[in-house]
Amino acid sequence: MDIKEIQTIDHDVLVVGAGGAGIRAAIECAQLGLNTGMISKSLLGKAHTVMAEGGAAAAMGNVDKRDNWKIHFRDTMRGGKFLNQWRMAELHAQQAPDRVRELEEWGAVFDRTPDGLINQRNFGGHRYPRLAHVGDRTGLEIIRTLQDFCIHKGIATHMECTGLDLLLDSGRVAGLVGYWRETGRFVIFRTKAVIFATGGGGRAWQVTSNSWEYTGDGLGMAYRAGAELMDLEFTQFHPTGMMWPPSVKGTLVTEGVRGEGGVLLNNKGERFMFKYIPQRFAAETADTIEEAERWVKGDKNARRPPELLTRDVVARAIKKEVEEGRGSPHGGAFLDIASRRPADFIKKKLPSMYHQFKELAEVDITKEPMEVGPTLHYFMGGIRVDADTQATTVPGLFACGECSAGMHGANRLGGNSLSDLLVFGKLAGIGARDYVKNVSQGKIDEGQATAVIRNATAPLNREEGPNPYTVQEDLQKTMQQLVGLIRSAAELQKALSEIERIKKDIEKVKAHAAPQYNPGWNAAIDLNNLIVTAQAVAMAALAREESRGGHTRIDFEGEREEGLTYNVILNKDPNGKMQLRKEPRQTPPKHLADIAYAKIEDLERQNG
Amino acid sequence: MAERTFRVWRGDKTGGQFVEYKIEIDKGMVVLDAIHRIQEQKASDLACRWNCKAGKCGSCSMEINGKPKLGCMTRMNSFKEDEVITIKPLKTFPIIKDLVTDVSWNYEQNKRIAPLKLPPRPKDGKYRMYQRDADRVQEFRKCIECYLCQNVCHVLRDQHKKDKFVGPRFMIRLASLEMHPLDTEDRIEKIKNEYGSGYCNITKCCTDVCPEHIHITDNGIIPLKERVVDRFFDPIAILLHKIFGKKKSS
């Protein structure tokens, strides 16, 4: 193979991924005058952001004037079990309102308050109605707004182009090798900086809300380039995924159903969440149905219903009810809004949920309850980044959105992802610009590029080998059974040995036919990243001997004080093996610790 | 479990044919599940786009037994028990491979449309719009860009006038901008002269196939046609437009 025959495209910055974070980062780069490229595995506007339903959290105070950024920050830290990067949570809470208002300027039409302002809804873990939303299709509104805006900014959008690996020059980013799905041909992007916005790795599990794209590509590529990964043990199982029929098991049911007054019931008809209120949230959660009902009716003195506790708490509660024999027929819980709100209200506020259940499960949610259960939804962990610039530990590589770590700590609050991708997408663009202006284009090492391409074509060139779909299913079963919602040392160790076995299958995997638009071959390539992701999650989960947020150990119940003193960091050792260390956490800045541990009333008083 | 027969179009721009696959179908499956099962068991290189699998992303558009649909929202139990399921790619766009077509023309149309232009922010920094006004635009913004409407539009599908008419999807995009309560841009002249509003002859085929049930013709295209008529063919409106330069007629 002559490397000179490979197509080469030059950009100052290449953004990998075109979900909300990627497009927002690309817009920033282009507006700052950089020659900006963006690649995406799918067509523009189809990324997982479209699945975000509930809204974007931003303390604008349009519905409840008591809200302010400090309370949003406090909620985020408490939701993250205080393991968040303090500075990231601060930047996020401070900047989210401007990012949401900016979207409105770019064309987003959010639902309105009676005064004509952007309406905000209640959501799990948020003290006040805070989520700017459009019915239950907020993600679609946000990605379409970004998409429609970005096409006028001179960004070179390369659709259906998948990244394979970074190219380095003396340890810094010089480019990236990718391939076009349509032709199966390779392309080298020569760039000074690369921003990863590749999302999570939910496809490593059987029951997930994620689509085929979410194979941890950014994590895999960053890891192989020497970057550090962080907090991978924290995987969010969204409490309400669809349970039936089997083909849609895991598909997301928005938390907005509970935000709009929906309740969770077991097979005895009990609102079981009252039994699962953690001490930390007891003071701010209703402990009787009567009080919860008053809150739903708008009584500002009533405390929040326990159905709106953070996702980790609700997911574990559903699992417990099922284990103790109080589950729904397909092994979940009942989510009931039919008996609580009029049909017209449900159709107006939750139109896509109505549609989704009607068409896919033949359930009319205005008449009957939904069956729901935990589904792997989101990675709190990811590539380690600097809080202000989103720079990773590899010079020239930046990361934002779900593939980066730190903002959400041990558990993400619903609504904090759409705002995260806006805030940190922009900051990653600025970070990349500041980096790019001081560096020259690195040299492309032909040997590196050739090796990446050889590795990618290997599955097509083999005479025989395992089917990539079978290998993927094998890995998914392993992660589902052994690295699920509740974990133990014995199961995690078994998972790690299974992962080693599956690695050998991946080395031998065989894809049939030609490279042109070949999903089997594409799946074979994705396995290289999925396996890094799976191993990182399992290793980190084994190392953290406590239960915190999205990481629950049956052999180490409850939070341990020691757990707050470190973050789990993973990277590649000189021999190419994954190594783990516990990095001590810095003492939190005093001004932020004061807010995070403040009484809610003291923070409310700080508003005008 | 029951065995079902699928005829799936396989090929590329040079040509192709239907290939028959027999696979087991479980309760609750949709057509996209069947395609995935064919990929896993029979033809791993069968090309098909998909993402969300819940009718929200508009990736898996195809023609199923002659009807343009989303594969992920078409339940197997909507067919008769012995019915053979024939699956074809969208006809209106050039074939890439199997069920995947080149829809890039649509993305080019969007680039031609002038984006939203808002007046400066009020002093308190907060734009105001009322829900009843937002409702009108929000209907159009439900569009998931599946391009099923583009696929069935006679002007694009049968008359091949992609150079004359942007198609229902982008008429809806234009309607969402023109009817935005705060927008100040004027696109009416271009709607007539460049985007080809006159080519639509209101057969409502686009509305019939819209998986989001957007009233594309009644609420989007017809009001835009009326604005064009007001601007170009109503003498009083023409005069007022000349004097006041007022953009919006409603």
PDB file of C-alpha atoms in Angstrom, chain A residues 193-396:
ATOM      1  CA  ALA A 193      -5.771  19.717  17.053  1.00  0.00           C
ATOM      2  CA  VAL A 194      -8.548  17.162  17.376  1.00  0.00           C
ATOM      3  CA  ILE A 195     -11.654  17.499  19.561  1.00  0.00           C
ATOM      4  CA  PHE A 196     -13.349  14.251  20.529  1.00  0.00           C
ATOM      5  CA  ALA A 197     -17.102  14.447  21.036  1.00  0.00           C
ATOM      6  CA  THR A 198     -17.779  10.782  20.465  1.00  0.00           C
ATOM      7  CA  GLY A 199     -20.290  10.030  23.230  1.00  0.00           C
ATOM      8  CA  GLY A 200     -20.281   6.961  25.441  1.00  0.00           C
ATOM      9  CA  GLY A 201     -19.967   3.214  25.091  1.00  0.00           C
ATOM     10  CA  GLY A 202     -23.411   1.882  25.885  1.00  0.00           C
ATOM     11  CA  ARG A 203     -23.197  -0.746  23.144  1.00  0.00           C
ATOM     12  CA  ALA A 204     -21.019  -2.844  25.423  1.00  0.00           C
ATOM     13  CA  TRP A 205     -24.244  -3.811  27.262  1.00  0.00           C
ATOM     14  CA  GLN A 206     -27.257  -5.773  26.054  1.00  0.00           C
ATOM     15  CA  VAL A 207     -29.852  -3.467  27.534  1.00  0.00           C
ATOM     16  CA  THR A 208     -28.967   0.081  26.563  1.00  0.00           C
ATOM     17  CA  SER A 209     -30.630   3.206  25.277  1.00  0.00           C
ATOM     18  CA  ASN A 210     -27.633   3.787  22.974  1.00  0.00           C
ATOM     19  CA  SER A 211     -27.586   3.173  19.202  1.00  0.00           C
ATOM     20  CA  TRP A 212     -24.962   1.245  17.181  1.00  0.00           C
ATOM     21  CA  GLU A 213     -22.650   4.249  17.138  1.00  0.00           C
ATOM     22  CA  TYR A 214     -21.848   4.311  20.862  1.00  0.00           C
ATOM     23  CA  THR A 215     -18.901   1.980  20.937  1.00  0.00           C
ATOM     24  CA  GLY A 216     -16.523   4.114  23.002  1.00  0.00           C
ATOM     25  CA  ASP A 217     -14.568   5.236  19.935  1.00  0.00           C
ATOM     26  CA  GLY A 218     -13.172   8.356  21.586  1.00  0.00           C
ATOM     27  CA  LEU A 219     -12.185   6.390  24.672  1.00  0.00           C
ATOM     28  CA  GLY A 220     -10.444   3.723  22.590  1.00  0.00           C
ATOM     29  CA  MET A 221      -8.627   6.166  20.309  1.00  0.00           C
ATOM     30  CA  ALA A 222      -7.576   8.444  23.179  1.00  0.00           C
ATOM     31  CA  TYR A 223      -6.369   5.475  25.228  1.00  0.00           C
ATOM     32  CA  ARG A 224      -4.267   4.110  22.383  1.00  0.00           C
ATOM     33  CA  ALA A 225      -2.763   7.585  21.893  1.00  0.00           C
ATOM     34  CA  GLY A 226      -1.695   7.634  25.537  1.00  0.00           C
ATOM     35  CA  ALA A 227      -4.444   9.760  27.077  1.00  0.00           C
ATOM     36  CA  GLU A 228      -5.762   9.148  30.574  1.00  0.00           C
ATOM     37  CA  LEU A 229      -9.270   7.891  31.210  1.00  0.00           C
ATOM     38  CA  MET A 230     -11.059   8.715  34.464  1.00  0.00           C
ATOM     39  CA  ASP A 231     -14.099   7.677  36.549  1.00  0.00           C
ATOM     40  CA  LEU A 232     -15.059   4.826  34.187  1.00  0.00           C
ATOM     41  CA  GLU A 233     -16.679   2.871  37.037  1.00  0.00           C
ATOM     42  CA  PHE A 234     -19.545   5.355  37.002  1.00  0.00           C
ATOM     43  CA  THR A 235     -22.050   4.165  34.429  1.00  0.00           C
ATOM     44  CA  GLN A 236     -25.556   5.509  34.598  1.00  0.00           C
ATOM     45  CA  PHE A 237     -28.372   3.029  34.382  1.00  0.00           C
ATOM     46  CA  HIS A 238     -31.399   5.139  33.572  1.00  0.00           C
ATOM     47  CA  PRO A 239     -34.202   3.786  35.763  1.00  0.00           C
ATOM     48  CA  THR A 240     -36.835   3.888  33.061  1.00  0.00           C
ATOM     49  CA  GLY A 241     -36.066   1.996  29.886  1.00  0.00           C
ATOM     50  CA  MET A 242     -38.795   0.121  28.002  1.00  0.00           C
ATOM     51  CA  MET A 243     -39.104  -3.523  29.072  1.00  0.00           C
ATOM     52  CA  TRP A 244     -41.246  -4.949  26.327  1.00  0.00           C
ATOM     53  CA  PRO A 245     -41.251  -6.023  23.513  1.00  0.00           C
ATOM     54  CA  PRO A 246     -37.744  -7.555  23.567  1.00  0.00           C
ATOM     55  CA  SER A 247     -36.633  -5.711  20.446  1.00  0.00           C
ATOM     56  CA  VAL A 248     -36.998  -2.325  22.154  1.00  0.00           C
ATOM     57  CA  LYS A 249     -35.832  -3.404  25.606  1.00  0.00           C
ATOM     58  CA  GLY A 250     -33.707  -0.552  26.911  1.00  0.00           C
ATOM     59  CA  THR A 251     -35.186   2.227  24.764  1.00  0.00           C
ATOM     60  CA  LEU A 252     -35.419   5.377  26.843  1.00  0.00           C
ATOM     61  CA  VAL A 253     -38.569   6.509  28.639  1.00  0.00           C
ATOM     62  CA  THR A 254     -38.031  10.110  29.633  1.00  0.00           C
ATOM     63  CA  GLU A 255     -37.702  11.162  33.236  1.00  0.00           C
ATOM     64  CA  GLY A 256     -40.113  13.879  32.123  1.00  0.00           C
ATOM     65  CA  VAL A 257     -42.916  11.367  32.777  1.00  0.00           C
ATOM     66  CA  ARG A 258     -42.074  11.583  36.465  1.00  0.00           C
ATOM     67  CA  GLY A 259     -41.352  15.315  36.198  1.00  0.00           C
ATOM     68  CA  GLU A 260     -44.913  15.774  34.942  1.00  0.00           C
ATOM     69  CA  GLY A 261     -46.393  13.835  37.848  1.00  0.00           C
ATOM     70  CA  GLY A 262     -45.959  10.160  36.887  1.00  0.00           C
ATOM     71  CA  VAL A 263     -45.382   7.658  39.710  1.00  0.00           C
ATOM     72  CA  LEU A 264     -43.640   4.305  40.042  1.00  0.00           C
ATOM     73  CA  LEU A 265     -45.678   1.347  41.309  1.00  0.00           C
ATOM     74  CA  ASN A 266     -44.854  -2.273  42.082  1.00  0.00           C
ATOM     75  CA  ASN A 267     -47.135  -5.195  41.299  1.00  0.00           C
ATOM     76  CA  LYS A 268     -49.002  -4.593  44.561  1.00  0.00           C
ATOM     77  CA  GLY A 269     -49.838  -1.065  43.429  1.00  0.00           C
ATOM     78  CA  GLU A 270     -47.539   0.512  46.051  1.00  0.00           C
ATOM     79  CA  ARG A 271     -45.602   3.737  45.442  1.00  0.00           C
ATOM     80  CA  PHE A 272     -42.448   2.012  46.593  1.00  0.00           C
ATOM     81  CA  MET A 273     -40.025   4.935  46.241  1.00  0.00           C
ATOM     82  CA  PHE A 274     -41.019   6.196  49.692  1.00  0.00           C
ATOM     83  CA  LYS A 275     -39.067   3.231  51.105  1.00  0.00           C
ATOM     84  CA  TYR A 276     -35.826   4.174  49.347  1.00  0.00           C
ATOM     85  CA  ILE A 277     -35.124   7.786  50.373  1.00  0.00           C
ATOM     86  CA  PRO A 278     -31.406   8.144  51.178  1.00  0.00           C
ATOM     87  CA  GLN A 279     -30.415  10.075  54.289  1.00  0.00           C
ATOM     88  CA  ARG A 280     -28.709  12.791  52.260  1.00  0.00           C
ATOM     89  CA  PHE A 281     -31.945  13.685  50.511  1.00  0.00           C
ATOM     90  CA  ALA A 282     -34.371  13.027  53.387  1.00  0.00           C
ATOM     91  CA  ALA A 283     -34.644  16.672  54.398  1.00  0.00           C
ATOM     92  CA  GLU A 284     -35.671  17.706  50.870  1.00  0.00           C
ATOM     93  CA  THR A 285     -37.918  14.777  49.906  1.00  0.00           C
ATOM     94  CA  ALA A 286     -41.584  14.260  50.715  1.00  0.00           C
ATOM     95  CA  ASP A 287     -42.128  11.319  53.061  1.00  0.00           C
ATOM     96  CA  THR A 288     -45.878  10.982  52.619  1.00  0.00           C
ATOM     97  CA  ILE A 289     -48.054  10.612  49.537  1.00  0.00           C
ATOM     98  CA  GLU A 290     -50.074  13.551  50.788  1.00  0.00           C
ATOM     99  CA  GLU A 291     -47.050  15.895  50.725  1.00  0.00           C
ATOM    100  CA  ALA A 292     -45.860  14.570  47.355  1.00  0.00           C
ATOM    101  CA  GLU A 293     -49.306  15.281  45.926  1.00  0.00           C
ATOM    102  CA  ARG A 294     -49.230  18.833  47.226  1.00  0.00           C
ATOM    103  CA  TRP A 295     -45.874  19.360  45.491  1.00  0.00           C
ATOM    104  CA  VAL A 296     -47.292  18.087  42.182  1.00  0.00           C
ATOM    105  CA  LYS A 297     -50.120  20.608  42.532  1.00  0.00           C
ATOM    106  CA  GLY A 298     -47.551  23.397  42.869  1.00  0.00           C
ATOM    107  CA  ASP A 299     -47.364  23.923  46.641  1.00  0.00           C
ATOM    108  CA  LYS A 300     -43.976  25.566  47.034  1.00  0.00           C
ATOM    109  CA  ASN A 301     -43.741  24.580  50.685  1.00  0.00           C
ATOM    110  CA  ALA A 302     -44.117  20.870  49.939  1.00  0.00           C
ATOM    111  CA  ARG A 303     -41.053  18.708  49.368  1.00  0.00           C
ATOM    112  CA  ARG A 304     -40.359  16.783  46.149  1.00  0.00           C
ATOM    113  CA  PRO A 305     -41.831  13.316  45.535  1.00  0.00           C
ATOM    114  CA  PRO A 306     -39.306  10.480  45.925  1.00  0.00           C
ATOM    115  CA  GLU A 307     -39.867   9.385  42.304  1.00  0.00           C
ATOM    116  CA  LEU A 308     -37.693  12.385  41.441  1.00  0.00           C
ATOM    117  CA  LEU A 309     -34.696  11.217  43.453  1.00  0.00           C
ATOM    118  CA  THR A 310     -31.480  10.832  41.436  1.00  0.00           C
ATOM    119  CA  ARG A 311     -31.308   8.147  38.756  1.00  0.00           C
ATOM    120  CA  ASP A 312     -28.931   5.841  40.613  1.00  0.00           C
ATOM    121  CA  VAL A 313     -31.310   5.702  43.586  1.00  0.00           C
ATOM    122  CA  VAL A 314     -34.416   5.041  41.482  1.00  0.00           C
ATOM    123  CA  ALA A 315     -32.690   2.383  39.322  1.00  0.00           C
ATOM    124  CA  ARG A 316     -31.529   0.441  42.399  1.00  0.00           C
ATOM    125  CA  ALA A 317     -34.975   0.681  43.971  1.00  0.00           C
ATOM    126  CA  ILE A 318     -36.633  -0.836  40.891  1.00  0.00           C
ATOM    127  CA  LYS A 319     -34.080  -3.658  40.850  1.00  0.00           C
ATOM    128  CA  LYS A 320     -34.718  -4.352  44.523  1.00  0.00           C
ATOM    129  CA  GLU A 321     -38.501  -4.484  44.049  1.00  0.00           C
ATOM    130  CA  VAL A 322     -38.070  -6.952  41.176  1.00  0.00           C
ATOM    131  CA  GLU A 323     -35.675  -9.127  43.172  1.00  0.00           C
ATOM    132  CA  GLU A 324     -38.121  -9.294  46.048  1.00  0.00           C
ATOM    133  CA  GLY A 325     -40.920 -10.484  43.787  1.00  0.00           C
ATOM    134  CA  ARG A 326     -42.807  -7.232  43.388  1.00  0.00           C
ATOM    135  CA  GLY A 327     -41.846  -6.575  39.772  1.00  0.00           C
ATOM    136  CA  SER A 328     -44.003  -6.163  36.666  1.00  0.00           C
ATOM    137  CA  PRO A 329     -44.629  -9.134  34.320  1.00  0.00           C
ATOM    138  CA  HIS A 330     -41.490  -8.439  32.243  1.00  0.00           C
ATOM    139  CA  GLY A 331     -39.246  -7.757  35.226  1.00  0.00           C
ATOM    140  CA  GLY A 332     -39.545  -4.030  35.834  1.00  0.00           C
ATOM    141  CA  ALA A 333     -41.828  -1.574  37.574  1.00  0.00           C
ATOM    142  CA  PHE A 334     -44.996   0.216  36.474  1.00  0.00           C
ATOM    143  CA  LEU A 335     -44.725   3.861  35.543  1.00  0.00           C
ATOM    144  CA  ASP A 336     -48.179   5.379  35.763  1.00  0.00           C
ATOM    145  CA  ILE A 337     -49.203   8.743  34.427  1.00  0.00           C
ATOM    146  CA  ALA A 338     -52.564   7.604  32.990  1.00  0.00           C
ATOM    147  CA  SER A 339     -54.355   7.744  36.338  1.00  0.00           C
ATOM    148  CA  ARG A 340     -52.747  11.038  37.299  1.00  0.00           C
ATOM    149  CA  ARG A 341     -53.115  13.369  34.351  1.00  0.00           C
ATOM    150  CA  PRO A 342     -55.802  13.877  31.693  1.00  0.00           C
ATOM    151  CA  ALA A 343     -55.165  12.312  28.287  1.00  0.00           C
ATOM    152  CA  ASP A 344     -54.852  15.700  26.565  1.00  0.00           C
ATOM    153  CA  PHE A 345     -52.202  16.846  29.008  1.00  0.00           C
ATOM    154  CA  ILE A 346     -50.175  13.674  28.475  1.00  0.00           C
ATOM    155  CA  LYS A 347     -50.355  13.970  24.707  1.00  0.00           C
ATOM    156  CA  LYS A 348     -49.287  17.607  24.818  1.00  0.00           C
ATOM    157  CA  LYS A 349     -46.454  17.237  27.329  1.00  0.00           C
ATOM    158  CA  LEU A 350     -45.214  13.778  26.380  1.00  0.00           C
ATOM    159  CA  PRO A 351     -46.110  13.345  22.715  1.00  0.00           C
ATOM    160  CA  SER A 352     -43.201  11.158  21.694  1.00  0.00           C
ATOM    161  CA  MET A 353     -43.673   8.866  24.705  1.00  0.00           C
ATOM    162  CA  TYR A 354     -47.306   8.482  23.716  1.00  0.00           C
ATOM    163  CA  HIS A 355     -46.258   7.723  20.159  1.00  0.00           C
ATOM    164  CA  GLN A 356     -43.401   5.400  21.150  1.00  0.00           C
ATOM    165  CA  PHE A 357     -45.520   3.183  23.425  1.00  0.00           C
ATOM    166  CA  LYS A 358     -48.479   3.179  21.086  1.00  0.00           C
ATOM    167  CA  GLU A 359     -46.439   2.152  18.059  1.00  0.00           C
ATOM    168  CA  LEU A 360     -43.796  -0.076  19.604  1.00  0.00           C
ATOM    169  CA  ALA A 361     -45.540  -1.714  22.563  1.00  0.00           C
ATOM    170  CA  GLU A 362     -49.220  -1.245  21.711  1.00  0.00           C
ATOM    171  CA  VAL A 363     -49.693   0.463  25.057  1.00  0.00           C
ATOM    172  CA  ASP A 364     -51.784   3.626  25.368  1.00  0.00           C
ATOM    173  CA  ILE A 365     -50.042   5.582  28.128  1.00  0.00           C
ATOM    174  CA  THR A 366     -53.079   7.783  28.614  1.00  0.00           C
ATOM    175  CA  LYS A 367     -54.994   4.656  29.674  1.00  0.00           C
ATOM    176  CA  GLU A 368     -52.502   2.152  31.123  1.00  0.00           C
ATOM    177  CA  PRO A 369     -49.200   2.228  32.964  1.00  0.00           C
ATOM    178  CA  MET A 370     -45.872   1.638  31.216  1.00  0.00           C
ATOM    179  CA  GLU A 371     -43.503  -1.145  32.164  1.00  0.00           C
ATOM    180  CA  VAL A 372     -40.021   0.205  32.813  1.00  0.00           C
ATOM    181  CA  GLY A 373     -36.649  -0.946  34.127  1.00  0.00           C
ATOM    182  CA  PRO A 374     -32.987   0.096  34.241  1.00  0.00           C
ATOM    183  CA  THR A 375     -31.095   0.590  30.957  1.00  0.00           C
ATOM    184  CA  LEU A 376     -27.461   1.575  30.428  1.00  0.00           C
ATOM    185  CA  HIS A 377     -27.778   5.165  29.367  1.00  0.00           C
ATOM    186  CA  TYR A 378     -24.736   7.318  30.023  1.00  0.00           C
ATOM    187  CA  PHE A 379     -21.050   7.324  30.937  1.00  0.00           C
ATOM    188  CA  MET A 380     -20.137   9.761  33.693  1.00  0.00           C
ATOM    189  CA  GLY A 381     -16.512   8.761  33.178  1.00  0.00           C
ATOM    190  CA  GLY A 382     -14.436   9.211  30.050  1.00  0.00           C
ATOM    191  CA  ILE A 383     -11.346  10.982  28.834  1.00  0.00           C
ATOM    192  CA  ARG A 384      -9.671  13.059  31.521  1.00  0.00           C
ATOM    193  CA  VAL A 385      -9.743  16.771  30.669  1.00  0.00           C
ATOM    194  CA  ASP A 386      -8.661  20.099  32.071  1.00  0.00           C
ATOM    195  CA  ALA A 387     -11.741  21.839  33.461  1.00  0.00           C
ATOM    196  CA  ASP A 388     -11.248  25.185  31.723  1.00  0.00           C
ATOM    197  CA  THR A 389      -9.838  24.163  28.339  1.00  0.00           C
ATOM    198  CA  GLN A 390     -11.078  20.574  27.890  1.00  0.00           C
ATOM    199  CA  ALA A 391      -7.495  19.624  26.988  1.00  0.00           C
ATOM    200  CA  THR A 392      -6.702  15.948  27.545  1.00  0.00           C
ATOM    201  CA  THR A 393      -3.327  14.666  28.670  1.00  0.00           C
ATOM    202  CA  VAL A 394      -2.254  14.298  25.005  1.00  0.00           C
ATOM    203  CA  PRO A 395      -1.164  17.680  23.563  1.00  0.00           C
ATOM    204  CA  GLY A 396      -3.549  18.777  20.804  1.00  0.00           C
TER     205      GLY A 396
END
